PDB file of C-alpha atoms in Angstrom:
ATOM      1  CA  ASP A  15      -0.209   0.375   0.107  1.00  0.00           C
ATOM      2  CA  VAL A  16       1.256   3.415  -1.194  1.00  0.00           C
ATOM      3  CA  LYS A  17       2.183   5.291   2.080  1.00  0.00           C
ATOM      4  CA  VAL A  18       1.994   9.497   2.510  1.00  0.00           C
ATOM      5  CA  THR A  19       2.638  10.490   6.213  1.00  0.00           C
ATOM      6  CA  GLN A  20       2.213  14.673   6.801  1.00  0.00           C
ATOM      7  CA  SER A  21       4.366  15.982  10.192  1.00  0.00           C
ATOM      8  CA  SER A  22       1.144  17.066  12.014  1.00  0.00           C
ATOM      9  CA  ARG A  23      -2.278  16.060  11.886  1.00  0.00           C
ATOM     10  CA  TYR A  24      -3.509  20.525  13.766  1.00  0.00           C
ATOM     11  CA  LEU A  25      -1.071  23.408  13.833  1.00  0.00           C
ATOM     12  CA  VAL A  26      -1.527  26.507  15.441  1.00  0.00           C
ATOM     13  CA  LYS A  27       0.839  29.400  14.476  1.00  0.00           C
ATOM     14  CA  ARG A  28       0.294  33.253  14.759  1.00  0.00           C
ATOM     15  CA  THR A  29       0.952  35.802  11.820  1.00  0.00           C
ATOM     16  CA  GLY A  30       4.029  36.142  10.715  1.00  0.00           C
ATOM     17  CA  GLU A  31       6.000  32.551  11.760  1.00  0.00           C
ATOM     18  CA  LYS A  32       7.614  31.104   8.868  1.00  0.00           C
ATOM     19  CA  VAL A  33       5.010  27.542   8.977  1.00  0.00           C
ATOM     20  CA  PHE A  34       6.957  24.096   7.096  1.00  0.00           C
ATOM     21  CA  LEU A  35       4.167  21.717   6.810  1.00  0.00           C
ATOM     22  CA  GLU A  36       6.044  18.243   5.862  1.00  0.00           C
ATOM     23  CA  CYS A  37       5.554  15.339   4.002  1.00  0.00           C
ATOM     24  CA  VAL A  38       6.674  11.937   3.637  1.00  0.00           C
ATOM     25  CA  GLN A  39       6.225   8.771   0.832  1.00  0.00           C
ATOM     26  CA  ASP A  40       7.674   5.880   1.311  1.00  0.00           C
ATOM     27  CA  MET A  41       6.521   4.658  -2.809  1.00  0.00           C
ATOM     28  CA  ASP A  42       9.257   6.042  -4.709  1.00  0.00           C
ATOM     29  CA  HIS A  43       7.258   7.872  -6.575  1.00  0.00           C
ATOM     30  CA  GLU A  44       8.227  10.954  -8.682  1.00  0.00           C
ATOM     31  CA  ASN A  45       5.697  13.071  -8.388  1.00  0.00           C
ATOM     32  CA  MET A  46       4.271  14.919  -5.872  1.00  0.00           C
ATOM     33  CA  PHE A  47       1.818  17.876  -4.378  1.00  0.00           C
ATOM     34  CA  TRP A  48       0.631  20.110  -1.948  1.00  0.00           C
ATOM     35  CA  TYR A  49      -2.865  21.142  -2.335  1.00  0.00           C
ATOM     36  CA  ARG A  50      -5.179  23.049  -0.132  1.00  0.00           C
ATOM     37  CA  GLN A  51      -8.342  22.131   1.014  1.00  0.00           C
ATOM     38  CA  ASP A  52     -11.402  25.282   1.490  1.00  0.00           C
ATOM     39  CA  PRO A  53     -15.212  24.927   2.007  1.00  0.00           C
ATOM     40  CA  GLY A  54     -16.822  24.788  -1.748  1.00  0.00           C
ATOM     41  CA  LEU A  55     -13.812  25.382  -3.576  1.00  0.00           C
ATOM     42  CA  GLY A  56     -12.237  22.037  -3.022  1.00  0.00           C
ATOM     43  CA  LEU A  57      -9.218  21.598  -3.503  1.00  0.00           C
ATOM     44  CA  ARG A  58      -6.419  23.853  -5.146  1.00  0.00           C
ATOM     45  CA  LEU A  59      -3.187  22.807  -6.428  1.00  0.00           C
ATOM     46  CA  ILE A  60      -0.577  25.142  -4.858  1.00  0.00           C
ATOM     47  CA  TYR A  61       2.835  23.401  -5.686  1.00  0.00           C
ATOM     48  CA  PHE A  62       3.826  20.256  -7.613  1.00  0.00           C
ATOM     49  CA  SER A  63       7.258  18.677  -8.035  1.00  0.00           C
ATOM     50  CA  TYR A  64       8.487  16.307 -10.830  1.00  0.00           C
ATOM     51  CA  ASP A  65      11.867  15.364  -9.381  1.00  0.00           C
ATOM     52  CA  VAL A  66      13.941  16.183  -6.774  1.00  0.00           C
ATOM     53  CA  LYS A  67      15.364  20.013  -6.698  1.00  0.00           C
ATOM     54  CA  MET A  68      12.428  20.482  -9.373  1.00  0.00           C
ATOM     55  CA  LYS A  69       9.448  22.780  -8.432  1.00  0.00           C
ATOM     56  CA  GLU A  70       5.925  23.604 -10.581  1.00  0.00           C
ATOM     57  CA  LYS A  71       3.360  26.218  -9.445  1.00  0.00           C
ATOM     58  CA  GLY A  72      -0.222  25.180  -9.459  1.00  0.00           C
ATOM     59  CA  ASP A  73      -2.710  27.724  -9.279  1.00  0.00           C
ATOM     60  CA  ILE A  74      -2.075  29.472  -5.776  1.00  0.00           C
ATOM     61  CA  PRO A  75       1.148  29.782  -5.509  1.00  0.00           C
ATOM     62  CA  GLU A  76       1.210  33.192  -4.192  1.00  0.00           C
ATOM     63  CA  GLY A  77       2.564  33.446  -0.337  1.00  0.00           C
ATOM     64  CA  TYR A  78       4.300  29.408  -0.218  1.00  0.00           C
ATOM     65  CA  SER A  79       7.171  28.023  -1.726  1.00  0.00           C
ATOM     66  CA  VAL A  80       8.308  24.122  -1.420  1.00  0.00           C
ATOM     67  CA  SER A  81      11.439  22.213  -1.265  1.00  0.00           C
ATOM     68  CA  ARG A  82      12.242  18.691  -3.117  1.00  0.00           C
ATOM     69  CA  GLU A  83      15.736  17.694  -1.452  1.00  0.00           C
ATOM     70  CA  LYS A  84      14.812  13.697  -1.339  1.00  0.00           C
ATOM     71  CA  LYS A  85      12.659  12.215  -3.266  1.00  0.00           C
ATOM     72  CA  GLU A  86      10.475  10.464  -0.781  1.00  0.00           C
ATOM     73  CA  ARG A  87       9.802  14.446   1.200  1.00  0.00           C
ATOM     74  CA  PHE A  88       8.912  17.191  -0.049  1.00  0.00           C
ATOM     75  CA  SER A  89       8.170  20.193   2.263  1.00  0.00           C
ATOM     76  CA  LEU A  90       5.899  23.720   2.118  1.00  0.00           C
ATOM     77  CA  ILE A  91       6.837  26.708   3.082  1.00  0.00           C
ATOM     78  CA  LEU A  92       4.901  29.662   4.525  1.00  0.00           C
ATOM     79  CA  GLU A  93       7.811  32.330   4.435  1.00  0.00           C
ATOM     80  CA  SER A  94       5.390  34.834   7.163  1.00  0.00           C
ATOM     81  CA  ALA A  95       2.149  32.995   7.421  1.00  0.00           C
ATOM     82  CA  SER A  96      -0.821  35.417   7.162  1.00  0.00           C
ATOM     83  CA  THR A  97      -4.669  34.584   8.551  1.00  0.00           C
ATOM     84  CA  ASN A  98      -6.296  33.813   4.989  1.00  0.00           C
ATOM     85  CA  GLN A  99      -3.635  30.736   5.009  1.00  0.00           C
ATOM     86  CA  THR A 100      -5.591  29.306   7.340  1.00  0.00           C
ATOM     87  CA  SER A 101      -6.948  26.119   5.629  1.00  0.00           C
ATOM     88  CA  MET A 102      -6.406  22.180   5.413  1.00  0.00           C
ATOM     89  CA  TYR A 103      -3.292  21.150   3.843  1.00  0.00           C
ATOM     90  CA  LEU A 104      -2.691  18.010   1.524  1.00  0.00           C
ATOM     91  CA  CYS A 105      -0.119  16.238   0.630  1.00  0.00           C
ATOM     92  CA  ALA A 106      -0.744  13.462  -2.539  1.00  0.00           C
ATOM     93  CA  SER A 107       2.532  11.729  -4.972  1.00  0.00           C
ATOM     94  CA  SER A 108       1.759   9.817  -7.412  1.00  0.00           C
ATOM     95  CA  LEU A 109       3.706   7.933 -10.659  1.00  0.00           C
ATOM     96  CA  ALA A 110       5.664   9.728 -13.160  1.00  0.00           C
ATOM     97  CA  GLY A 111       4.704   8.603 -16.469  1.00  0.00           C
ATOM     98  CA  TYR A 112       3.167   9.723 -19.777  1.00  0.00           C
ATOM     99  CA  ASN A 113      -0.315   8.093 -18.544  1.00  0.00           C
ATOM    100  CA  THR A 114      -1.753  10.334 -15.659  1.00  0.00           C
ATOM    101  CA  ASP A 115      -1.306   7.700 -12.674  1.00  0.00           C
ATOM    102  CA  THR A 116      -3.569   8.208  -9.403  1.00  0.00           C
ATOM    103  CA  GLN A 117      -2.758  10.721  -6.861  1.00  0.00           C
ATOM    104  CA  TYR A 118      -2.705   9.027  -3.337  1.00  0.00           C
ATOM    105  CA  PHE A 119      -2.681  11.036  -0.636  1.00  0.00           C
ATOM    106  CA  GLY A 120      -1.395  12.023   3.372  1.00  0.00           C
ATOM    107  CA  PRO A 121      -4.495  12.546   6.383  1.00  0.00           C
ATOM    108  CA  GLY A 122      -3.697  16.338   5.648  1.00  0.00           C
ATOM    109  CA  THR A 123      -2.660  18.916   8.205  1.00  0.00           C
ATOM    110  CA  ARG A 124      -5.330  21.456   9.702  1.00  0.00           C
ATOM    111  CA  LEU A 125      -3.264  24.937  10.143  1.00  0.00           C
ATOM    112  CA  THR A 126      -5.098  27.301  12.329  1.00  0.00           C
ATOM    113  CA  VAL A 127      -2.906  31.188  11.479  1.00  0.00           C
ATOM    114  CA  LEU A 128      -3.573  33.568  14.502  1.00  0.00           C
TER     115      LEU A 128
ATOM    116  CA  ALA B  21      -8.657  25.310 -18.923  1.00  0.00           C
ATOM    117  CA  GLN B  22     -10.425  22.076 -17.308  1.00  0.00           C
ATOM    118  CA  LYS B  23     -13.733  23.023 -14.248  1.00  0.00           C
ATOM    119  CA  VAL B  24     -15.269  20.613 -12.789  1.00  0.00           C
ATOM    120  CA  THR B  25     -18.631  20.807 -11.790  1.00  0.00           C
ATOM    121  CA  GLN B  26     -20.243  18.530  -8.230  1.00  0.00           C
ATOM    122  CA  ALA B  27     -23.347  20.616  -7.989  1.00  0.00           C
ATOM    123  CA  GLN B  28     -24.304  19.024  -5.503  1.00  0.00           C
ATOM    124  CA  THR B  29     -23.123  20.454  -2.008  1.00  0.00           C
ATOM    125  CA  GLU B  30     -24.394  18.918   0.204  1.00  0.00           C
ATOM    126  CA  ILE B  31     -26.769  14.867   0.227  1.00  0.00           C
ATOM    127  CA  SER B  32     -28.326  13.314   3.556  1.00  0.00           C
ATOM    128  CA  VAL B  33     -30.852  10.026   2.627  1.00  0.00           C
ATOM    129  CA  VAL B  34     -31.585   7.770   5.004  1.00  0.00           C
ATOM    130  CA  GLU B  35     -29.775   4.777   5.042  1.00  0.00           C
ATOM    131  CA  LYS B  36     -30.172   1.552   2.395  1.00  0.00           C
ATOM    132  CA  GLU B  37     -31.313   4.316   0.361  1.00  0.00           C
ATOM    133  CA  ASP B  38     -29.565   4.426  -3.202  1.00  0.00           C
ATOM    134  CA  VAL B  39     -27.742   8.328  -3.612  1.00  0.00           C
ATOM    135  CA  THR B  40     -26.501   9.520  -6.557  1.00  0.00           C
ATOM    136  CA  LEU B  41     -23.422  11.810  -7.323  1.00  0.00           C
ATOM    137  CA  ASP B  42     -23.287  14.126 -10.145  1.00  0.00           C
ATOM    138  CA  CYS B  43     -19.906  15.041 -11.580  1.00  0.00           C
ATOM    139  CA  VAL B  44     -20.258  17.530 -14.642  1.00  0.00           C
ATOM    140  CA  TYR B  45     -16.762  18.042 -16.522  1.00  0.00           C
ATOM    141  CA  GLU B  46     -14.928  20.399 -19.228  1.00  0.00           C
ATOM    142  CA  THR B  47     -11.933  20.507 -21.050  1.00  0.00           C
ATOM    143  CA  ARG B  48     -10.602  20.291 -24.632  1.00  0.00           C
ATOM    144  CA  ASP B  49      -8.844  17.747 -24.586  1.00  0.00           C
ATOM    145  CA  THR B  50      -9.679  14.288 -25.949  1.00  0.00           C
ATOM    146  CA  THR B  51      -7.360  12.284 -23.426  1.00  0.00           C
ATOM    147  CA  TYR B  52      -8.705  12.882 -19.976  1.00  0.00           C
ATOM    148  CA  TYR B  53      -9.226  10.989 -17.332  1.00  0.00           C
ATOM    149  CA  LEU B  54     -11.700  10.987 -14.541  1.00  0.00           C
ATOM    150  CA  PHE B  55     -11.475  10.013 -10.638  1.00  0.00           C
ATOM    151  CA  TRP B  56     -13.457  10.573  -7.567  1.00  0.00           C
ATOM    152  CA  TYR B  57     -12.176  10.514  -3.959  1.00  0.00           C
ATOM    153  CA  LYS B  58     -13.471   9.756  -1.038  1.00  0.00           C
ATOM    154  CA  GLN B  59     -12.976  11.909   1.972  1.00  0.00           C
ATOM    155  CA  PRO B  60     -14.113  10.734   5.082  1.00  0.00           C
ATOM    156  CA  PRO B  61     -14.001  12.389   8.606  1.00  0.00           C
ATOM    157  CA  SER B  62     -10.729  11.226   9.589  1.00  0.00           C
ATOM    158  CA  GLY B  63      -9.318  13.715   6.416  1.00  0.00           C
ATOM    159  CA  GLU B  64      -7.279  11.826   4.466  1.00  0.00           C
ATOM    160  CA  LEU B  65      -8.617  11.100   1.050  1.00  0.00           C
ATOM    161  CA  VAL B  66      -8.970   8.201  -0.467  1.00  0.00           C
ATOM    162  CA  PHE B  67      -9.214   6.617  -4.071  1.00  0.00           C
ATOM    163  CA  LEU B  68     -12.003   5.173  -5.578  1.00  0.00           C
ATOM    164  CA  ILE B  69     -11.559   4.677  -9.068  1.00  0.00           C
ATOM    165  CA  ARG B  70      -9.680   6.081 -12.248  1.00  0.00           C
ATOM    166  CA  ARG B  71     -11.066   6.402 -15.594  1.00  0.00           C
ATOM    167  CA  ASN B  72      -9.579   7.191 -19.113  1.00  0.00           C
ATOM    168  CA  SER B  73     -11.947   9.165 -21.270  1.00  0.00           C
ATOM    169  CA  PHE B  74     -12.082   6.293 -24.157  1.00  0.00           C
ATOM    170  CA  ASP B  75     -13.281   3.292 -21.586  1.00  0.00           C
ATOM    171  CA  GLU B  76     -16.850   4.616 -21.654  1.00  0.00           C
ATOM    172  CA  GLN B  77     -18.036   1.566 -20.103  1.00  0.00           C
ATOM    173  CA  ASN B  78     -20.203   1.692 -16.548  1.00  0.00           C
ATOM    174  CA  GLU B  79     -18.551   0.157 -13.773  1.00  0.00           C
ATOM    175  CA  ILE B  80     -19.935  -1.045 -10.774  1.00  0.00           C
ATOM    176  CA  SER B  81     -16.939  -2.059  -7.308  1.00  0.00           C
ATOM    177  CA  GLY B  82     -19.809  -3.853  -4.802  1.00  0.00           C
ATOM    178  CA  ARG B  83     -21.779  -1.096  -3.735  1.00  0.00           C
ATOM    179  CA  TYR B  84     -19.926   1.575  -5.893  1.00  0.00           C
ATOM    180  CA  SER B  85     -21.183   2.448  -9.881  1.00  0.00           C
ATOM    181  CA  TRP B  86     -20.290   4.901 -11.932  1.00  0.00           C
ATOM    182  CA  ASN B  87     -22.048   5.821 -15.274  1.00  0.00           C
ATOM    183  CA  PHE B  88     -19.319   7.565 -17.634  1.00  0.00           C
ATOM    184  CA  GLN B  89     -21.488   9.505 -20.460  1.00  0.00           C
ATOM    185  CA  LYS B  90     -19.002  11.326 -22.756  1.00  0.00           C
ATOM    186  CA  SER B  91     -21.711  12.848 -24.943  1.00  0.00           C
ATOM    187  CA  THR B  92     -22.973  14.849 -21.693  1.00  0.00           C
ATOM    188  CA  SER B  93     -19.374  15.010 -19.900  1.00  0.00           C
ATOM    189  CA  SER B  94     -20.263  13.407 -17.133  1.00  0.00           C
ATOM    190  CA  PHE B  95     -18.788  11.039 -14.790  1.00  0.00           C
ATOM    191  CA  ASN B  96     -21.772  10.377 -11.884  1.00  0.00           C
ATOM    192  CA  PHE B  97     -21.231   7.956  -8.682  1.00  0.00           C
ATOM    193  CA  THR B  98     -23.889   5.984  -7.461  1.00  0.00           C
ATOM    194  CA  ILE B  99     -24.465   3.741  -3.764  1.00  0.00           C
ATOM    195  CA  THR B 100     -26.606   1.504  -4.036  1.00  0.00           C
ATOM    196  CA  ALA B 101     -28.518   0.465  -0.328  1.00  0.00           C
ATOM    197  CA  SER B 102     -26.171   3.320   1.095  1.00  0.00           C
ATOM    198  CA  GLN B 103     -24.736   2.751   4.665  1.00  0.00           C
ATOM    199  CA  VAL B 104     -23.951   5.393   7.711  1.00  0.00           C
ATOM    200  CA  VAL B 105     -20.282   4.589   6.739  1.00  0.00           C
ATOM    201  CA  ASP B 106     -20.570   6.142   3.254  1.00  0.00           C
ATOM    202  CA  SER B 107     -20.413   9.449   5.256  1.00  0.00           C
ATOM    203  CA  ALA B 108     -17.744  11.158   3.896  1.00  0.00           C
ATOM    204  CA  VAL B 109     -17.386  13.657   1.099  1.00  0.00           C
ATOM    205  CA  TYR B 110     -16.893  12.476  -1.991  1.00  0.00           C
ATOM    206  CA  PHE B 111     -14.779  14.498  -4.785  1.00  0.00           C
ATOM    207  CA  CYS B 112     -14.956  13.752  -8.311  1.00  0.00           C
ATOM    208  CA  ALA B 113     -11.535  15.201  -9.956  1.00  0.00           C
ATOM    209  CA  LEU B 114      -9.882  15.323 -13.879  1.00  0.00           C
ATOM    210  CA  SER B 115      -6.831  15.302 -14.828  1.00  0.00           C
ATOM    211  CA  GLY B 116      -5.402  15.670 -19.026  1.00  0.00           C
ATOM    212  CA  LEU B 117      -3.156  13.770 -20.800  1.00  0.00           C
ATOM    213  CA  ASN B 118      -0.960  16.858 -21.789  1.00  0.00           C
ATOM    214  CA  ASN B 119      -1.079  18.213 -18.608  1.00  0.00           C
ATOM    215  CA  ALA B 120       2.212  18.415 -16.622  1.00  0.00           C
ATOM    216  CA  GLY B 121       3.354  16.962 -13.914  1.00  0.00           C
ATOM    217  CA  ASN B 122      -0.669  15.026 -14.219  1.00  0.00           C
ATOM    218  CA  MET B 123      -2.058  17.704 -12.410  1.00  0.00           C
ATOM    219  CA  LEU B 124      -5.714  16.937 -10.952  1.00  0.00           C
ATOM    220  CA  THR B 125      -8.459  19.357 -11.510  1.00  0.00           C
ATOM    221  CA  PHE B 126     -11.305  19.137  -8.416  1.00  0.00           C
ATOM    222  CA  GLY B 127     -14.713  19.637  -7.962  1.00  0.00           C
ATOM    223  CA  GLY B 128     -16.149  21.462  -5.398  1.00  0.00           C
ATOM    224  CA  GLY B 129     -17.106  18.049  -2.955  1.00  0.00           C
ATOM    225  CA  THR B 130     -20.799  16.639  -2.195  1.00  0.00           C
ATOM    226  CA  ARG B 131     -21.193  16.170   1.116  1.00  0.00           C
ATOM    227  CA  LEU B 132     -23.192  12.949   2.197  1.00  0.00           C
ATOM    228  CA  MET B 133     -24.969  12.053   4.900  1.00  0.00           C
ATOM    229  CA  VAL B 134     -26.382   9.025   5.260  1.00  0.00           C
ATOM    230  CA  LYS B 135     -28.597   8.879   8.420  1.00  0.00           C
ATOM    231  CA  PRO B 136     -29.838   5.229  10.213  1.00  0.00           C
TER     232      PRO B 136
END
């Protein structure tokens, strides 16, 4: 079974803090993704990575950055957290390849910025 | 641009009722993939099905079935004889073959509540 883990289930941070969300997958997947989930908006892609040290912007990258130093780990960074970044953050991974492969998700991190 | 619409934001049924969750999509790709995911209260999205645009056969898996109709750009999901454990948010998603990194476009989700 594919296993995607996220470092925290719940986080509470203050405005202006630097926040790190960590994601690890154990299936040797090339692709990794970060989404945020807000009521009524579904999941929106923040960033994705298709290889170590590679990253691509998704639909809503503003206010976020990412890091992928190892294949199994993909970090989402909020350089200066703001209240409008309060949300559920979901990490996913998938195999690379010509066909769109299934993305497998972690349990999510619910972040509250006060 | 791709778009997925799940018009039903919330559905409430009584156990053992059948329920259909609607999904309508828009894409200019000729080859694409459609997905359904389930998100129970625990939060983790659970993969249910992946279907490519060339395979219009309906699929059945236990109490779950999916109806893909290319002519109406719909990929609806039916739960037969619903159970309380089916209570969750369900997401429909779309990916085009030409999307870099296999990006998914999600619908807004449908919250299904199954009452005993």
